[in-house]
Coordinates of C-alpha atoms in Angstrom, one line a residue:
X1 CA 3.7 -90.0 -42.9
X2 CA 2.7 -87.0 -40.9
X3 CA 4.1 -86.4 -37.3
X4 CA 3.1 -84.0 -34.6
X5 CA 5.0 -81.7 -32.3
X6 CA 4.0 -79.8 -29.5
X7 CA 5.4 -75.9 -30.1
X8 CA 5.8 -73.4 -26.9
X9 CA 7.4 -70.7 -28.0
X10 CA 7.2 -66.7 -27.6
X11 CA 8.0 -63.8 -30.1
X12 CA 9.8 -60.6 -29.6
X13 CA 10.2 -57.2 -31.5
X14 CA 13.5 -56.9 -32.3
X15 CA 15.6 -53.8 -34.3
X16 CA 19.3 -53.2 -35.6
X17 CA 20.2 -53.8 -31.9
X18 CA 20.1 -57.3 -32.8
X19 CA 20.0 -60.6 -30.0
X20 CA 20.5 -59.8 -26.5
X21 CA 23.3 -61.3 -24.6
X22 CA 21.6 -64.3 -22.8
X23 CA 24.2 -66.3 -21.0
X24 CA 22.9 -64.4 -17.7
X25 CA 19.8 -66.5 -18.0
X26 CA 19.0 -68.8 -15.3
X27 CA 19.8 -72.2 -16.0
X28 CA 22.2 -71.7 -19.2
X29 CA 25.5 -72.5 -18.9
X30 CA 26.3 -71.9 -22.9
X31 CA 25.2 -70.2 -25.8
X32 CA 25.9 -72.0 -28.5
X33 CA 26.0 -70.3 -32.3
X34 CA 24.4 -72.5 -35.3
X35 CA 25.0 -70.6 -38.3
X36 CA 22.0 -68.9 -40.1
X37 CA 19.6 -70.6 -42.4
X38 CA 17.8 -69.7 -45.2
X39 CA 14.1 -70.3 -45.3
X40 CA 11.5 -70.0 -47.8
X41 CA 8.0 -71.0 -46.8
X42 CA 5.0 -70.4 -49.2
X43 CA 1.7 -70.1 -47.0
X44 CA -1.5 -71.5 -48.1
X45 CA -4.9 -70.2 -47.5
X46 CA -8.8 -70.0 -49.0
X47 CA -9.4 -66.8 -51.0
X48 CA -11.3 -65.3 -47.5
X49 CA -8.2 -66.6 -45.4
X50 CA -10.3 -68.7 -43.3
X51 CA -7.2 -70.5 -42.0
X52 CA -5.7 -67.1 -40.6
X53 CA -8.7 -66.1 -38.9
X54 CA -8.7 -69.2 -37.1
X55 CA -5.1 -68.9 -36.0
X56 CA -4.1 -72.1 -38.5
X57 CA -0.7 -71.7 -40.8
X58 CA -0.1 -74.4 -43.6
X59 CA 2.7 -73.7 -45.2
X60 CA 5.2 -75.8 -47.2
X61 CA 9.2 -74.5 -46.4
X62 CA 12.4 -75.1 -47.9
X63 CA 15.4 -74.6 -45.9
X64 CA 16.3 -75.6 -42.4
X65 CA 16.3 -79.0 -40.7
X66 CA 12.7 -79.4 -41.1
X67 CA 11.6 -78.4 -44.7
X68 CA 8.5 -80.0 -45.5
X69 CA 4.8 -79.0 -45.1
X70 CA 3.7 -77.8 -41.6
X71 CA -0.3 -77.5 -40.6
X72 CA -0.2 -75.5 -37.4
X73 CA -3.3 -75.7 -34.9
X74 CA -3.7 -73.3 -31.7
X75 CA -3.9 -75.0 -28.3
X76 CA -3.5 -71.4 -26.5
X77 CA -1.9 -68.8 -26.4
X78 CA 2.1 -69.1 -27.4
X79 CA 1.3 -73.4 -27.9
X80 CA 0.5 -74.9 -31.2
X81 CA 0.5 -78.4 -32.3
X82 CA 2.7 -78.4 -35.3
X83 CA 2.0 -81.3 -37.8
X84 CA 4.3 -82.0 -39.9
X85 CA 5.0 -84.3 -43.6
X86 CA 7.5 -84.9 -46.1
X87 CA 8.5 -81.6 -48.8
X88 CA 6.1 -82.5 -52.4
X89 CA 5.0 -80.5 -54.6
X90 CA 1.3 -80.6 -53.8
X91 CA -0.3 -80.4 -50.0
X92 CA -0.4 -83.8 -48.5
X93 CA -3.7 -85.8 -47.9
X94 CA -3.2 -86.1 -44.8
X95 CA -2.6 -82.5 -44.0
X96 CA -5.9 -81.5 -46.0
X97 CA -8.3 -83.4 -44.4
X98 CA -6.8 -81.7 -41.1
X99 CA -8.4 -78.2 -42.3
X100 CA -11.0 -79.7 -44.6
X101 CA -13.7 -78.5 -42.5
X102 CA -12.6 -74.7 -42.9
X103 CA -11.4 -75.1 -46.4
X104 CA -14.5 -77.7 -47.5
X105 CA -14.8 -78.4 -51.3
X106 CA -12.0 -75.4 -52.2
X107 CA -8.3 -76.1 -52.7
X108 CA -6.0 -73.9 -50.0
X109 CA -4.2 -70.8 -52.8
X110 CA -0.8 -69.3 -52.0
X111 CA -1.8 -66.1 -50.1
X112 CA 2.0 -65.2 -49.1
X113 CA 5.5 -66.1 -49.4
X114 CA 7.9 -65.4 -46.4
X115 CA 12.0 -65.7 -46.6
X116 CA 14.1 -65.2 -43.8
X117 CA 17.3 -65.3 -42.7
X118 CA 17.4 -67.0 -39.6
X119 CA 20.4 -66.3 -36.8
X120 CA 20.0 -69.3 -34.6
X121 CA 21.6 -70.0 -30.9
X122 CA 20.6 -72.7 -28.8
X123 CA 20.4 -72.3 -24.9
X124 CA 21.8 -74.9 -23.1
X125 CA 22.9 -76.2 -19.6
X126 CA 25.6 -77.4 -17.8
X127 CA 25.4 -80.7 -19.4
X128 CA 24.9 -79.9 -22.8
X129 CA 21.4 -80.3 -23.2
X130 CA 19.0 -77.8 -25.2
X131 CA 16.4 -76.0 -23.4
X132 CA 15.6 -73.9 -25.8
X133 CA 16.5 -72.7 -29.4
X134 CA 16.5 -68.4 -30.0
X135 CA 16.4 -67.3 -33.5
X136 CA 16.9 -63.4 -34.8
X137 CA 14.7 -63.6 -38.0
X138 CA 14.7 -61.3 -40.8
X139 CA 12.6 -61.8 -43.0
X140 CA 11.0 -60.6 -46.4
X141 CA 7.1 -61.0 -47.3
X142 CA 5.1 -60.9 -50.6
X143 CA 1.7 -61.0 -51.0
X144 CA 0.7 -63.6 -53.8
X145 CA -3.3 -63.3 -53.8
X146 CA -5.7 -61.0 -51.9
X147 CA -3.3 -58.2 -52.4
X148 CA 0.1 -57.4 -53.7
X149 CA 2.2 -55.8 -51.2
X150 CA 5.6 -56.3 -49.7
X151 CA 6.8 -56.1 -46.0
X152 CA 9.9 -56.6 -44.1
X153 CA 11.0 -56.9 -40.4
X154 CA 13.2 -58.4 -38.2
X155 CA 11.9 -60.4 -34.7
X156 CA 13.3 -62.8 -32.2
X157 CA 11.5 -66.4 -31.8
X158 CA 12.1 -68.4 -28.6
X159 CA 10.9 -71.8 -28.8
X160 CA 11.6 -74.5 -25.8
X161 CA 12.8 -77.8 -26.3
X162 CA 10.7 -80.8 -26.6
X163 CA 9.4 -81.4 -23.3
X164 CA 11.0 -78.5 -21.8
X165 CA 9.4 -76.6 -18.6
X166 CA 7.6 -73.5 -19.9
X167 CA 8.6 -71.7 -16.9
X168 CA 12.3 -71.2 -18.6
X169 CA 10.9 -69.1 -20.6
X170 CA 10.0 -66.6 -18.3
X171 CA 13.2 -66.6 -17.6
X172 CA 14.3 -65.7 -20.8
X173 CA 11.7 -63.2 -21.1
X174 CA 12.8 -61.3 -17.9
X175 CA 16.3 -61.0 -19.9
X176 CA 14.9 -59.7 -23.3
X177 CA 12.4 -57.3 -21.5
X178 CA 15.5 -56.3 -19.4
X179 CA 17.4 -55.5 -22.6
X180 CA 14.8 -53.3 -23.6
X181 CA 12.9 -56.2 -25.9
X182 CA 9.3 -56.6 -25.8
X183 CA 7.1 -58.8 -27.0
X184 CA 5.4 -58.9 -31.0
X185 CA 2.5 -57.3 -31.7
X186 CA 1.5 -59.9 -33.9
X187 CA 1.5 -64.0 -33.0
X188 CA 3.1 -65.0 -36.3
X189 CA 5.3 -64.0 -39.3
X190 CA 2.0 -64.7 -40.9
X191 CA -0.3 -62.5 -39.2
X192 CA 1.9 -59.6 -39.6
X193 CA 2.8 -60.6 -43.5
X194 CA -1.1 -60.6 -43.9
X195 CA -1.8 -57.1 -42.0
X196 CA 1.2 -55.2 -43.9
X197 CA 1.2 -56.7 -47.4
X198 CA -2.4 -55.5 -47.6
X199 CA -3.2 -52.6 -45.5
X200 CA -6.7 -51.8 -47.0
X201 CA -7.8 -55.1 -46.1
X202 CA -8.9 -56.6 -42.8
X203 CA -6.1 -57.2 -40.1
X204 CA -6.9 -60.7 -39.3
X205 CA -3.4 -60.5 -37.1
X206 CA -5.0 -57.9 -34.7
X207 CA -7.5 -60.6 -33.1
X208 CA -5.6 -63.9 -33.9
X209 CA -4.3 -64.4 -30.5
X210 CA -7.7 -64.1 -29.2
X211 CA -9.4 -66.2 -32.2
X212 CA -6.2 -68.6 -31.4
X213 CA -8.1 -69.0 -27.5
X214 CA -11.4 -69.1 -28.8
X215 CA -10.2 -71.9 -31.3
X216 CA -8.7 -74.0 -28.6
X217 CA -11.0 -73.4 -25.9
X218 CA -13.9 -75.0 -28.3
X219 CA -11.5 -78.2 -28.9
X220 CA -11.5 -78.6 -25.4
X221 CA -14.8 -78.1 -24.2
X222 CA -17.1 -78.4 -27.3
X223 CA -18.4 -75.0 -27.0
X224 CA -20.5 -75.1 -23.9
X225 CA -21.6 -71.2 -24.6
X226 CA -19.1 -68.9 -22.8
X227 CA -18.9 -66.3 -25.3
X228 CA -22.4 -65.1 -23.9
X229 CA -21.8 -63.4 -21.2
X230 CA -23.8 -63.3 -17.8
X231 CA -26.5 -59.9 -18.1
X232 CA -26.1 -60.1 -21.8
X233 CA -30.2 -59.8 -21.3
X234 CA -29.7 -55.9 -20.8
X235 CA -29.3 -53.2 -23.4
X236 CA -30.3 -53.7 -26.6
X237 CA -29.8 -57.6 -27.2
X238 CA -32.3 -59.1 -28.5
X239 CA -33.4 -62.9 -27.9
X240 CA -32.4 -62.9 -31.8
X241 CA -29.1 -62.2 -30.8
X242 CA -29.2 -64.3 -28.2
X243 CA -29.9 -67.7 -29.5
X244 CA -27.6 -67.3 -33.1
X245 CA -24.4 -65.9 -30.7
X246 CA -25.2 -69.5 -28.6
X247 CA -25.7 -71.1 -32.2
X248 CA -22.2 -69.8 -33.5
X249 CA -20.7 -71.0 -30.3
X250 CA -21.5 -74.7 -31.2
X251 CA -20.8 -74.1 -35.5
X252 CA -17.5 -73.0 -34.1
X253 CA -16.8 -76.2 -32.0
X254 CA -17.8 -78.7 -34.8
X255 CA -15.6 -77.0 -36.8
X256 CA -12.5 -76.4 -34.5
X257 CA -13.1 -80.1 -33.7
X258 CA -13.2 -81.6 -36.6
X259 CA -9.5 -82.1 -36.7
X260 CA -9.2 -83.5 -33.4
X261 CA -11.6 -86.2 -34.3
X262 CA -9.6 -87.3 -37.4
X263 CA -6.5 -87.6 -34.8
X264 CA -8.5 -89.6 -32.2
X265 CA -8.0 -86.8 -29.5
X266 CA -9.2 -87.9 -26.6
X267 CA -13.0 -87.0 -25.5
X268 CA -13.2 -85.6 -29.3
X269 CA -15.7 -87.4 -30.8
X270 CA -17.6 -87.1 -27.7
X271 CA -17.2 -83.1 -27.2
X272 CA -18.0 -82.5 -31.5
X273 CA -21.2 -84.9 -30.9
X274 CA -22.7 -82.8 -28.1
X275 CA -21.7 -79.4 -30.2
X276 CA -24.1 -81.6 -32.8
X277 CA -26.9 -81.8 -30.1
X278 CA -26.8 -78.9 -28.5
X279 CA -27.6 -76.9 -32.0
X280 CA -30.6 -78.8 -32.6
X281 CA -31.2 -78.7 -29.2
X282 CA -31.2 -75.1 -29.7
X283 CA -33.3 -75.3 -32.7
X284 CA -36.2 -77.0 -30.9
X285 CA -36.9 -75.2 -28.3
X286 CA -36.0 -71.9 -29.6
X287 CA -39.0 -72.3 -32.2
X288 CA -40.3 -69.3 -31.5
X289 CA -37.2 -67.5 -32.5
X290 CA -36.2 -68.9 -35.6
X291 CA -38.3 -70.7 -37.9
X292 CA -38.7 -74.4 -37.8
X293 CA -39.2 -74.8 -41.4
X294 CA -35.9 -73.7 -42.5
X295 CA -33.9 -74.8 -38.8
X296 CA -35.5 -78.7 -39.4
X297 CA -33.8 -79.8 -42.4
X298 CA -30.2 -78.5 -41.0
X299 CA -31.4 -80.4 -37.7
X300 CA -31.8 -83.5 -39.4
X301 CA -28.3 -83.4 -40.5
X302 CA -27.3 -82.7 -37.1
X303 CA -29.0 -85.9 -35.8
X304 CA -27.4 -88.0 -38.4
X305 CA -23.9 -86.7 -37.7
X306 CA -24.8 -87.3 -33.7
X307 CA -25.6 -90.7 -34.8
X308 CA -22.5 -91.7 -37.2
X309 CA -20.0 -89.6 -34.2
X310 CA -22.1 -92.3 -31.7
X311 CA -20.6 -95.2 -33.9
X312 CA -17.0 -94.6 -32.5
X313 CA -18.2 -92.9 -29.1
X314 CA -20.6 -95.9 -28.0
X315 CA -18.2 -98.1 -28.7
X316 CA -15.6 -96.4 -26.3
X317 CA -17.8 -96.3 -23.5
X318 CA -18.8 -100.1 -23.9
X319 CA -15.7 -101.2 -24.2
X320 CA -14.3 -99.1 -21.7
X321 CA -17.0 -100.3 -19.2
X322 CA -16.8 -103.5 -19.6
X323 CA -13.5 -103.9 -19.6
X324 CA -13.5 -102.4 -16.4
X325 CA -16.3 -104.9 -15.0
X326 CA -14.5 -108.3 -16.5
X327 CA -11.4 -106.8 -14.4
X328 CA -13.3 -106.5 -11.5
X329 CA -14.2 -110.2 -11.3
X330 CA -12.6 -112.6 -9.1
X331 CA -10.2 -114.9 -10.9
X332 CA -12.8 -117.7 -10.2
X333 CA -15.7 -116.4 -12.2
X334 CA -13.4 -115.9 -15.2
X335 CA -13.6 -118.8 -18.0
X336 CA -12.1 -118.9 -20.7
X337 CA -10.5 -116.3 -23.1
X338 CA -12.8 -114.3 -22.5
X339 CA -10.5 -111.0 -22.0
X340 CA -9.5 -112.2 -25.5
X341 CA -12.7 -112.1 -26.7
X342 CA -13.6 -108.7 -25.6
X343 CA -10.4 -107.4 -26.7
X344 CA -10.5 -108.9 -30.4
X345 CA -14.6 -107.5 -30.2
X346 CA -13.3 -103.9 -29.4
X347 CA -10.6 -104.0 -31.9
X348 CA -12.8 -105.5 -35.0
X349 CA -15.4 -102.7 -34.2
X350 CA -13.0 -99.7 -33.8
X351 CA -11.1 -100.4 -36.7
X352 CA -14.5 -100.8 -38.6
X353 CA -16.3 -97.5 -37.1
X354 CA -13.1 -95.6 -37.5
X355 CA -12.8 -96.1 -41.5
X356 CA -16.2 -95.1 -41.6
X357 CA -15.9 -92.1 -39.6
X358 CA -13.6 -90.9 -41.0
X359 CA -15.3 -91.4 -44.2
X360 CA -18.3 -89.4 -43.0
X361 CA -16.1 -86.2 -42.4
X362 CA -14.7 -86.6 -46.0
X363 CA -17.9 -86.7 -47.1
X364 CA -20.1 -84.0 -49.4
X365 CA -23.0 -84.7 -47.0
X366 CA -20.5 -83.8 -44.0
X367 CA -19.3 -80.5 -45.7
X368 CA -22.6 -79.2 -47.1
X369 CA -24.3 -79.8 -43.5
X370 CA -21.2 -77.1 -42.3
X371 CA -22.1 -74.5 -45.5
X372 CA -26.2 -75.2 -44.3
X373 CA -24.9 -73.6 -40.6
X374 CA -23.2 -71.1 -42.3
X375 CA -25.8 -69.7 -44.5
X376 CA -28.5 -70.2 -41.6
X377 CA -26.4 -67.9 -39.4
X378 CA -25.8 -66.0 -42.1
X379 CA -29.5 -65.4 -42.6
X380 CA -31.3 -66.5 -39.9
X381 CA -35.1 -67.3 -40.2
X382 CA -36.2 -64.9 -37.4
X383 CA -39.3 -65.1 -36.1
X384 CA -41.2 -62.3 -34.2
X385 CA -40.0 -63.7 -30.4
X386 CA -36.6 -62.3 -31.8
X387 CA -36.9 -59.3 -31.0
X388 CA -38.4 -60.1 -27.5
X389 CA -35.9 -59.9 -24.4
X390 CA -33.2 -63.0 -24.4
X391 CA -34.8 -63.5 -20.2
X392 CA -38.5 -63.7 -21.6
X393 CA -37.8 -66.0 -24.1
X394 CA -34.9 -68.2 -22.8
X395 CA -37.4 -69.1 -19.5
X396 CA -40.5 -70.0 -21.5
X397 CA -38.4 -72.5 -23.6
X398 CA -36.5 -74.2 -20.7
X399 CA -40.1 -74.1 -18.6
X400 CA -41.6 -76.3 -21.7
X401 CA -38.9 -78.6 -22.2
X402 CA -38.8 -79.5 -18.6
X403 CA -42.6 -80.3 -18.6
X404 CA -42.5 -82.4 -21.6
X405 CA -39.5 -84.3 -19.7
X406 CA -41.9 -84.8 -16.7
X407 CA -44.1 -86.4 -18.5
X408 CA -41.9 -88.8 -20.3
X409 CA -40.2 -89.6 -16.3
X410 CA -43.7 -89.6 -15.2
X411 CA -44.6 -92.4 -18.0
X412 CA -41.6 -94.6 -17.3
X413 CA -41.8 -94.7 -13.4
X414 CA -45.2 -96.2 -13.9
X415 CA -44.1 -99.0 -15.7
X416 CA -43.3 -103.0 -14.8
X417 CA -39.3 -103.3 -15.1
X418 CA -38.9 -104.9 -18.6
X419 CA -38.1 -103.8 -22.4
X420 CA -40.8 -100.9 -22.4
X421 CA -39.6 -99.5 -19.6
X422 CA -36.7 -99.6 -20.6
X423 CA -37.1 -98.0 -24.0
X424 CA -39.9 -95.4 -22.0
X425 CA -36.2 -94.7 -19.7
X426 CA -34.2 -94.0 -22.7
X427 CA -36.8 -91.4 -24.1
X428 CA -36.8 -90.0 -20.9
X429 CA -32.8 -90.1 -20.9
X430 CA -32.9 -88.2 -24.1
X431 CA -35.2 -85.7 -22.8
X432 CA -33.1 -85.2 -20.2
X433 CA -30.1 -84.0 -22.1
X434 CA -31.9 -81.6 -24.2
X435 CA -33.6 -80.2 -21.3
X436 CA -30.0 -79.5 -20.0
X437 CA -29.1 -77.7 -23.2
X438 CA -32.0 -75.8 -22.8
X439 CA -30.9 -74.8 -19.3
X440 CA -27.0 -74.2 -20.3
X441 CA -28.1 -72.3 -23.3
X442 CA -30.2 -70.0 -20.7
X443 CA -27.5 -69.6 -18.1
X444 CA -26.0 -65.9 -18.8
X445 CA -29.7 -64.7 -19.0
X446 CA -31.2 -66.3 -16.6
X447 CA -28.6 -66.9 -14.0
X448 CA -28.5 -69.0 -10.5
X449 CA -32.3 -70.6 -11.3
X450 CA -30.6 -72.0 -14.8
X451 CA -27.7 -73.3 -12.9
X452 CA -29.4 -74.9 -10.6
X453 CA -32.1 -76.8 -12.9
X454 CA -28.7 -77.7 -15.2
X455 CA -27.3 -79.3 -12.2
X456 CA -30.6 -81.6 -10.9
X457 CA -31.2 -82.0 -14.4
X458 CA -27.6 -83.1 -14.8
X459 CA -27.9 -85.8 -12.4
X460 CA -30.7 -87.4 -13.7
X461 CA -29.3 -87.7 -17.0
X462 CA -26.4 -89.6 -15.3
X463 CA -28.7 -92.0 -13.5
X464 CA -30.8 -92.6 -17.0
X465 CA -27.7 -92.7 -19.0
X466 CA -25.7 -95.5 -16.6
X467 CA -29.3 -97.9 -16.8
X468 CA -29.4 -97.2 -20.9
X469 CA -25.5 -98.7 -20.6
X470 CA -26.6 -101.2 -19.1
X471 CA -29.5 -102.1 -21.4
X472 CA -26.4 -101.9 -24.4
X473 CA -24.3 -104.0 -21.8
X474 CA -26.4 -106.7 -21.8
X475 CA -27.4 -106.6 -25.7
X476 CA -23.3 -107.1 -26.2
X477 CA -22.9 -109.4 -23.5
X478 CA -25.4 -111.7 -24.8
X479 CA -23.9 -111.5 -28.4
X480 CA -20.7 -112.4 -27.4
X481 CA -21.7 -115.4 -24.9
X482 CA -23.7 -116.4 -28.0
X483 CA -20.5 -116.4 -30.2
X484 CA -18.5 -118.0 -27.5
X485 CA -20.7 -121.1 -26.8
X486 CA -20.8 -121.4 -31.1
X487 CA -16.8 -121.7 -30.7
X488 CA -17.0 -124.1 -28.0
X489 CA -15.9 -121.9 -24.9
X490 CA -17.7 -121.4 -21.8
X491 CA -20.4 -118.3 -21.7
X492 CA -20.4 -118.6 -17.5
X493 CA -18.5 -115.3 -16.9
X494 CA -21.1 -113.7 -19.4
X495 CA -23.7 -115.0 -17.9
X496 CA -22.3 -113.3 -14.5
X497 CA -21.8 -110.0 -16.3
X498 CA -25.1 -109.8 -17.8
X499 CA -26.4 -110.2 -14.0
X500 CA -24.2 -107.6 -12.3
X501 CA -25.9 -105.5 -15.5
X502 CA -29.4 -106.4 -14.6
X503 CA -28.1 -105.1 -10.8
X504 CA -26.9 -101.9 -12.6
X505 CA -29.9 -101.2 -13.9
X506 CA -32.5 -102.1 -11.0
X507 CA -29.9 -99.6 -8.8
X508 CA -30.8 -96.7 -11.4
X509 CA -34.3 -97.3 -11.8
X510 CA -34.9 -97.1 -7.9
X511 CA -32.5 -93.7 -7.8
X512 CA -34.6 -92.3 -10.3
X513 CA -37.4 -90.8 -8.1
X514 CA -35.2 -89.7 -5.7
X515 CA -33.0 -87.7 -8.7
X516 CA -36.3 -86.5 -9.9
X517 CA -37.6 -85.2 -6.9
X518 CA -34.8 -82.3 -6.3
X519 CA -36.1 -81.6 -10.4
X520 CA -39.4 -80.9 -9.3
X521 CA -38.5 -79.0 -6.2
X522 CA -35.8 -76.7 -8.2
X523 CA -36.8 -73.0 -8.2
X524 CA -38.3 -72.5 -11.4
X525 CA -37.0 -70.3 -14.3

C-alpha cells in the first residue's frame, strides 16, 4: 500500500567544513545527534530521462528508516509530494501507473545509483518535539545507462517536520548563510548525479527547478497558457509558433495531471478535461494554421477522453448540487430516506466511474492519444497562415467563433421553453466555452479586447452551464423518484426538487439576453 508525504525541505553546498553549529537558531532548544546511516538508492528513468526533465525521482533505497520505493512529484519549488511503498524487487503497480503517462508503454531502466553517508541531527524545541531534521550527506554516484561516469560531493539537506511552519526554515537558512553556506546549485542528488556522471550530455539539472514550477503550476491550473507571454506578437514569432507553444501548454497539463487524477486530487479531473478541450479547441479554430486533416483524428481522441474524464466530473457536480439543494429544504418537505437514497446513488456511481476511469488512463487508446500529441507537435501540419503574424490570425479565429456562437444564442432565444430549447441552450453552452478558449488562447496577442470578450463570454457560459445542470437535475431526480415509488417510499420531496429545478432553469433562460447583450457590445478583436 502506497502512502504519501508532503516534503519541504531546502539544500545547501556544503565542504570539509562540515555542519554548522545550529543551536543559535530561533526556536531550538537542542540538537540532537542520530548517528549516520547508510543509503543506497538506485534511480529509475526512461532511456531520454523523461522523469528528470519533469522534476520526478523514483527511486527504490535501502538503508534508513524509510527504505522502500519513493515516486517524487513537484508541487513548487523546495515541496514535493513523496509517495511512498513497501522495498520489492520490482517497481510497484501502484507507483507505475503514477508516471505512466511520461513513461507510457516503456519500462522505467536504472539511470544512476547514489550511496551516501548520511550525518543526521534533528532540530528540536523546548519540549522535545522535531521541527526539523538536518543531514550532512556524502555521497557517491554512478551512472548505470546513458553514460558511465562517476561523481562525488558532500551537501546539507534540511527538511521540516510533518506539518511544520515553513517559515522555520528561514530561520535555519539565515544561520547556514551566516556560516558562510549557500544554497545547491542543483534541486536534487539526482539532478546533479545526472549533470556530472555525463557531462557531454544535456544538463537536465540546470532547468529542473524551473521545469519543477512549470510541472506544478499545470497541476494546479490545467495549463490556462501562461507560458505565452503578453507582446509575444512582436519580433519574429510566427502565428505557427504561436498556436503549437499554446498547444504544448495544454500536452503538458494532461500530462502533469494525469497523476493527480489517479489520486482523486481535488478539481483534477476537472482541470485535465479542460486541458482536453482547449487543444481541440485550439485545433478548430486555428484551421488555418495547422491542417485539419491531420489535427481531426488526434481531436477525436481528445473529445472522447473529455467525455470518459466527464463520467467522474458530472457526477461530482450532480451530486455535489444536489446534495446541497435536499439540505436546503425545510425538515417538512423531506420524506423519507431520501438523503439515503442520494447518498447510496452517488456512492454506486463513483465507485463504478472511478474503476473505469481509471481503466481509461491504463489504457493503449489513452497512451497512444499522448504519443499522437507528441508527434503532432513534433511535426506540426502547418499551413500557410503560420507564418502570418500571431495578432492577424489569433483575431480572425476568435471573431468567427463568436459569430457562429451568436447564431446558435440567437436560435435558442427564439424558441418555446421545452426539450428543444433546451438541447438548442446546451449547443449554445458548448459554443460558449470554445469561444472562451478561443479568447484565452488569444490573450498575450491580442490583449485588453481578448480579456474583455473572455470575461462576457465567461458569464454566459455560467448562466448556460447552471440551466444545462438543471436539465441533468431533473433527468436524475426523476430516476430516482421513479426507483423510490418502485420500493415503496414517498417520491414528494423529488417532486419538490424537480420544481425548484424547473425555477433554476426558467431564472437562466431570462438572464440569458441580458448576459448576451454585454457579448455583443464588447469591443471587438
Amino acid at each position: 500500500m502506497a502512502e504519501t508525504k508532503r516534503e519541504i525541505e531546502r539544500k545547501y553546498a556544503a565542504d570539509d567544513s562540515g555542519l554548522p553549529d545550529l543551536t543559535g537558531v530561533a526556536g531550538v532548544a537542542a540538537v540532537v545527534d542520530r548517528g549516520v546511516a547508510e543509503l543506497d538508492a538506485t534511480y529509475y528513468d526512461t532511456p531520454d530521462l523523461r522523469l528528470a526533465a519533469a522534476s520526478i525521482t523514483l527511486r527504490r533505497r535501502t538503508g534508513g528508516s524509510d527504505a522502500g520505493w519513493h515516486l517524487k512529484l513537484p508541487v513548487s519549488p523546495g515541496v514535493r509530494d513523496e509517495i511512498r511503498a513497501p522495498l520489492s524487487g520490482t517497481l510497484p503497480p501502484a507507483l507505475a501507473a503514477l508516471v505512466r503517462s511520461r513513461v507510457r508503454e516503456g519500462e522505467p531502466v536504472p539511470v544512476v545509483r547514489l550511496r551516501s553517508a548520511r550525518d543526521v541531527r534533528h532540530l528540536v524545541d523546548a519540549s522535545g518535539a522535531l521541527l526539523a531534521e538536518v543531514s550532512l550527506d556524502t555521497v557517491r554516484a554512478e551512472r548505470l545507462s546513458g553514460g558511465s561516469g562517476t561523481a562525488q560531493w558532500t551537501e546539507i539537506e534540511v527538511e521540516l517536520a510533518d506539518g511544520g511552519d515553513p517559515a522555520f526554515l528561514d530561520q535555519v537558512d539565515k544561520r547556514l548563510r551566516k556560516a558562510g553556506v549557500r544554497p545547491a546549485k542543483s534541486p536534487s542528488k539526482l539532478a546533479r548525479a545526472l549533470a556530472e556522471t555525463d557531462p557531454g550530455a544535456p544538463d537536465v539539472g540546470a532547468d529542473a527547478r524551473s521545469a519543477g514550477k512549470e510541472s506544478a503550476d499545470k497541476a494546479k491550473g490545467g495549463g490556462k497558457g501562461g507560458g505565452r507571454k503578453k507582446g509575444s506578437s512582436g519580433g519574429q514569432v510566427t502565428a505557427g509558433a504561436y498556436v503549437l507553444a499554446y498547444l504544448r501548454e495544454q500536452r503538458d497539463a494532461i500530462v502533469a495531471l494525469d497523476p493527480a487524477v489517479r489520486q482523486e486530487v481535488p478539481d483534477a479531473v476537472h482541470r485535465m478535461r479542460v486541458a482536453t478541450r482547449r487543444t481541440r479547441s485550439a485545433f478548430r479554430s486555428y484551421a488555418t494554421v495547422l491542417d485539419r486533416a491531420v489535427t481531426d483524428p488526434v481531436g477525436a481522441e481528445l473529445k472522447w477522453l473529455a467525455g470518459e474524464l466527464g463520467v467522474d466530473r458530472d457526477r461530482e457536480v450532480l451530486t455535489a448540487h444536489l446534495t446541497a439543494a435536499l439540505d436546503d429544504l425545510p425538515a417538512t418537505l423531506v420524506a423519507g430516506p431520501v438523503h439515503d437514497r442520494l447518498h447510496g446513488w452517488a456512492r454506486e456511481r463513483h465507485g463504478g466511474s472511478r474503476r473505469h476511469l481509471i481503466g481509461v488512463l491504463d489504457s493503449h487508446r489513452y497512451l497512444a492519444l499522448l504519443d499522437a500529441l507528441d508527434a503532432l507537435l513534433a511535426d506540426p501540419p502547418l499551413r500557410r497562415a503560420a507564418a502570418a503574424k500571431p495578432r492577424k490570425v489569433a483575431a480572425k479565429a476568435v471573431r468567427k467563433d463568436v459569430r457562429k456562437l451568436s447564431v446558435l444564442v440567437e436560435q435558442a432565444l427564439w424558441l418555446p421553453p421545452g426539450q428543444d430549447r433546451d438541447v438548442a441552450l446546451h449547443e449554445a453552452r458548448k459554443r460558449a466555452k470554445r469561444t472562451r478558449y478561443a479568447a484565452e488562447a488569444a490573450e498575450p496577442a491580442l490583449g485588453a479586447p481578448a480579456r474583455k470578450l473572455v470575461k462576457a463570454v465567461k458569464s454566459v457560459q455560467k448562466v448556460l452551464g447552471e440551466h444545462q445542470d438543471s436539465v441533468m437535475a431533473r433527468t436524475t431526480l426523476g430516476e430516482l423518484a421513479a426507483v423510490a415509488h418502485a420500493a415503496g417510499e414517498s417520491a414528494f420531496t423529488y417532486g419538490v426538487l424537480y420544481g425548484r429545478e424547473e425555477h433554476r432553469a426558467a431564472v437562466s433562460e431570462a438572464a440569458l439576453p441580458g448576459r448576451w447583450e454585454k457579448v455583443r457590445r464588447t469591443t471587438a478583436v
